[in-house]
Short mmCIF file of C-alpha atoms in Angstrom, two decimals:
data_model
loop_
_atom_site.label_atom_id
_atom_site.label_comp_id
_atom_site.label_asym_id
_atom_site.label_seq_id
_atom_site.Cartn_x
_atom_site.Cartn_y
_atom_site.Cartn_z
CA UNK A 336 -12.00 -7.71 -2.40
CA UNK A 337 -13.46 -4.26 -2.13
CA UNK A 338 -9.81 -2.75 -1.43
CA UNK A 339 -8.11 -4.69 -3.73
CA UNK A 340 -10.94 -3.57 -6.79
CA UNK A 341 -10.08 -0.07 -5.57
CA UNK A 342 -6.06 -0.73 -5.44
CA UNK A 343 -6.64 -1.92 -9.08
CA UNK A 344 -8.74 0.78 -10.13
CA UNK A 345 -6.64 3.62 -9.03
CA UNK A 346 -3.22 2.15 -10.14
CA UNK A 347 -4.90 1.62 -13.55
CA UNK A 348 -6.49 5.20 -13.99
CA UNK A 349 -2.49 6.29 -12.99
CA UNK A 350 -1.34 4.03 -15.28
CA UNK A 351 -3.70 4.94 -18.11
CA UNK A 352 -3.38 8.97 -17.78
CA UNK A 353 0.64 8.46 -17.46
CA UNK A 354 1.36 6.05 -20.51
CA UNK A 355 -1.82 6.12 -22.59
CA UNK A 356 -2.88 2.71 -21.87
CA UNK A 357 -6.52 2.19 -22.58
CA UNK A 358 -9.02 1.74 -19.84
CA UNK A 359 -9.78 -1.24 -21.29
CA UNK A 360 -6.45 -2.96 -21.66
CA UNK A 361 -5.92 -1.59 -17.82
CA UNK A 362 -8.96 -2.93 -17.44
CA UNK A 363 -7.88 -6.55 -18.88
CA UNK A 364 -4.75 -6.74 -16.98
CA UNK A 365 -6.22 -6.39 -13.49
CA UNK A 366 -8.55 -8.70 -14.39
CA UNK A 367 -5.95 -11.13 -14.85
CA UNK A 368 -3.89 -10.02 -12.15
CA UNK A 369 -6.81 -10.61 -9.63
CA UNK A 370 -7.69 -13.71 -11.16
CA UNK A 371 -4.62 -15.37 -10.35
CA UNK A 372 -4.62 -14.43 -6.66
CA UNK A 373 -7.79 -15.90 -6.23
CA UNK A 374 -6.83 -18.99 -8.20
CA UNK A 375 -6.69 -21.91 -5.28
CA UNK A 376 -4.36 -23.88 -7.13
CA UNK A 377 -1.70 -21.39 -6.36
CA UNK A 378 -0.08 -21.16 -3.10
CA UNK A 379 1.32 -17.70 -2.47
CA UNK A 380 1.78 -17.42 1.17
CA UNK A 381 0.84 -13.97 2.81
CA UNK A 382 4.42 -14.17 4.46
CA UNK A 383 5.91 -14.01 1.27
CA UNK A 384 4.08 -11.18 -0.12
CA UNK A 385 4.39 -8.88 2.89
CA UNK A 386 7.87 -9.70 3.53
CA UNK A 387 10.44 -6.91 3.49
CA UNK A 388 7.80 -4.08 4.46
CA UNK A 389 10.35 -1.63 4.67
CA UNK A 390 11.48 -2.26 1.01
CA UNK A 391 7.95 -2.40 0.03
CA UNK A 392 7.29 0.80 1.42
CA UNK A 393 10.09 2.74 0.20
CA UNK A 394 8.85 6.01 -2.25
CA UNK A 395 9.43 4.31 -5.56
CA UNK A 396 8.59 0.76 -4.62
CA UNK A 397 5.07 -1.34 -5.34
CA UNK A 398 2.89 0.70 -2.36
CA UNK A 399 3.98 4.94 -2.19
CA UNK A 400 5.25 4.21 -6.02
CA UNK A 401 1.79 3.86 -7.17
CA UNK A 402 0.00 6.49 -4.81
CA UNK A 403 1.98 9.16 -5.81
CA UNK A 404 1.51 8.82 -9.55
CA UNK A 405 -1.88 8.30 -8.40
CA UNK A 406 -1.63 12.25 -6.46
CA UNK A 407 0.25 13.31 -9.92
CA UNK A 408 -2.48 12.55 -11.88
CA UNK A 409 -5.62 13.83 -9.30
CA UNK A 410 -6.70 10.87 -8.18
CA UNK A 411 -7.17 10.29 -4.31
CA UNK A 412 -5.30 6.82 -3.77
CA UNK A 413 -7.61 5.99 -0.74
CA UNK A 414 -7.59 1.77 -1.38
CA UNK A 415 -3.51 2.24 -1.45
CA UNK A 416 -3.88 4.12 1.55
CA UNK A 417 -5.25 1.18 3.48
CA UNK A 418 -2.80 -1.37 2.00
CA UNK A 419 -0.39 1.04 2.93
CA UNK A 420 -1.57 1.49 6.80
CA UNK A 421 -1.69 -2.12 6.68
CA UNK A 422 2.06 -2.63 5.53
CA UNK A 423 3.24 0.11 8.06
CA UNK A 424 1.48 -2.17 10.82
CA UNK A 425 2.75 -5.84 9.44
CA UNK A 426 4.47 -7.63 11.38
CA UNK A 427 6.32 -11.18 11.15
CA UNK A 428 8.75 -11.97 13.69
CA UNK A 429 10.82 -13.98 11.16
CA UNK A 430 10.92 -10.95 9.01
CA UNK A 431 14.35 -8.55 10.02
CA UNK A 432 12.55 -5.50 8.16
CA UNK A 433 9.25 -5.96 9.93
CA UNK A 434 10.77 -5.87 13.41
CA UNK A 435 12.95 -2.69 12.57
CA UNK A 436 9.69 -0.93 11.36
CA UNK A 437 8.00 -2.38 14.40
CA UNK A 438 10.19 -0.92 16.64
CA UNK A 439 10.61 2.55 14.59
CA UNK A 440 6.98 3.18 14.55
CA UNK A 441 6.58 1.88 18.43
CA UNK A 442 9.51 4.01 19.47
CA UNK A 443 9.40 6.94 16.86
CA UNK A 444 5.70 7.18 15.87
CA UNK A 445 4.30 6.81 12.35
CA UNK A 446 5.45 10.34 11.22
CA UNK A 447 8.90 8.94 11.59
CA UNK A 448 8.37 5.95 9.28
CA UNK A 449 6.61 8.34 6.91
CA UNK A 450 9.09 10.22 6.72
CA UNK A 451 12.08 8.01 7.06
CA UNK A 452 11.07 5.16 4.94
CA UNK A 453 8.45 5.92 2.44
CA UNK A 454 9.91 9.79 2.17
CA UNK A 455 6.45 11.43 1.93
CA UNK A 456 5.26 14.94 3.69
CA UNK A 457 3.33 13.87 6.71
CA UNK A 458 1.53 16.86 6.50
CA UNK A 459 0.73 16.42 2.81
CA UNK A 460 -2.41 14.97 1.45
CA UNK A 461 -0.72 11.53 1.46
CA UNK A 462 0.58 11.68 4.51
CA UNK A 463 -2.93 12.85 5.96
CA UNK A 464 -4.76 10.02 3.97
CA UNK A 465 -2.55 7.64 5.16
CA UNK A 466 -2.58 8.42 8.81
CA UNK A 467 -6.39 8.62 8.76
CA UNK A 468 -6.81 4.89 7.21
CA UNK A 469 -4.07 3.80 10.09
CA UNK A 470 -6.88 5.50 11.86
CA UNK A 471 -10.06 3.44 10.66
CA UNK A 472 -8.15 -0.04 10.70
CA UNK A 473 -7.98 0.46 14.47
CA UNK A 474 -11.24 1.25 14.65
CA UNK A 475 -12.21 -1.67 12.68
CA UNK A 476 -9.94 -4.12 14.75
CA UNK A 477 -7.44 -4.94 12.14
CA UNK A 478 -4.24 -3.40 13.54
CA UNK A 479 -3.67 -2.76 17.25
CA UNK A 480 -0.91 -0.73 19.06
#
C-alpha cells in the first residue's frame, strides 16, 4: 500500500503542477481510485492488469507516461520506479508481450528494454532510478533472474 500511496502521490503532484488541479481534488480522486481496488466485491484479476507489459511500458503509456511528467515537473518518481521494475520483470506465460520482454531483457539486458520499449536514456536520472529499484526488488526477493 506504501508504493501505491506513493504512485498516487507523485502522479497527483504531476498532475496538479501540469493542469492546475487542486491538491485536494487530486487528492479526492486517488482516494477513490484506491478505494475501489481494495473494494472485495470487485474481482480484477492481477493477470488482467499486468497484461500487455510491453504496451504498458511504452513512453506515453500508464507507467514512463506518468514518470516523466513527474521528471518535468521536479519530482523524483521513485514509487513509479518500482511499479516500473516490477512491470519490466512480469511475466505470464499466457501473455505474448510478457514472453517477448522476457526474452529481450534475458537475451539483451534491461538497457535494451529501456531503451527499446519505454524509449528513456538509460543513463538519465530515470533510467538510473529505474535500474536501481530493479536493483532493491532482487534484494528484497520479489523478482529473480
Amino acid at each position: 500500500i506504501k508504493v501505491l500511496d506513493g504512485v498516487y502521490y507523485e502522479t497527483s503532484s504531476a498532475l496538479c503542477k501540469k493542469y492546475g488541479f487542486s491538491n485536494e481534488e487530486q487528492k479526492e480522486f486517488a482516494k477513490g481510485s484506491k478505494m475501489k481496488l481494495q473494494d472485495e466485491t470487485i474481482t480484477d484479476y492481477i493477470e488482467r492488469n499486468a497484461r500487455d507489459p510491453i504496451r504498458k511500458l511504452s513512453c506515453d503509456d500508464r507507467l514512463i507516461g506518468p514518470a516523466r511528467m513527474a521528471i518535468e515537473y521536479d519530482i523524483l518518481p521513485c514509487n513509479l520506479c518500482i511499479a516500473i521494475a516490477a512491470a519490466i520483470y512480469y511475466e505470464n506465460a499466457e501473455d505474448e508481450s510478457s514472453n517477448t520482454l522476457k526474452k529481450m531483457r534475458e537475451i539483451q539486458g534491461v538497457d535494451t528494454v529501456l531503451d527499446r520499449v519505454c524509449k528513456i536514456d538509460i543513463n538519465g536520472i530515470l533510467g538510473k532510478l529505474i535500474k536501481c529499484k530493479i536493483e532493491l526488488l532482487k534484494l528484497r526477493g520479489w523478482i529473480n533472474e
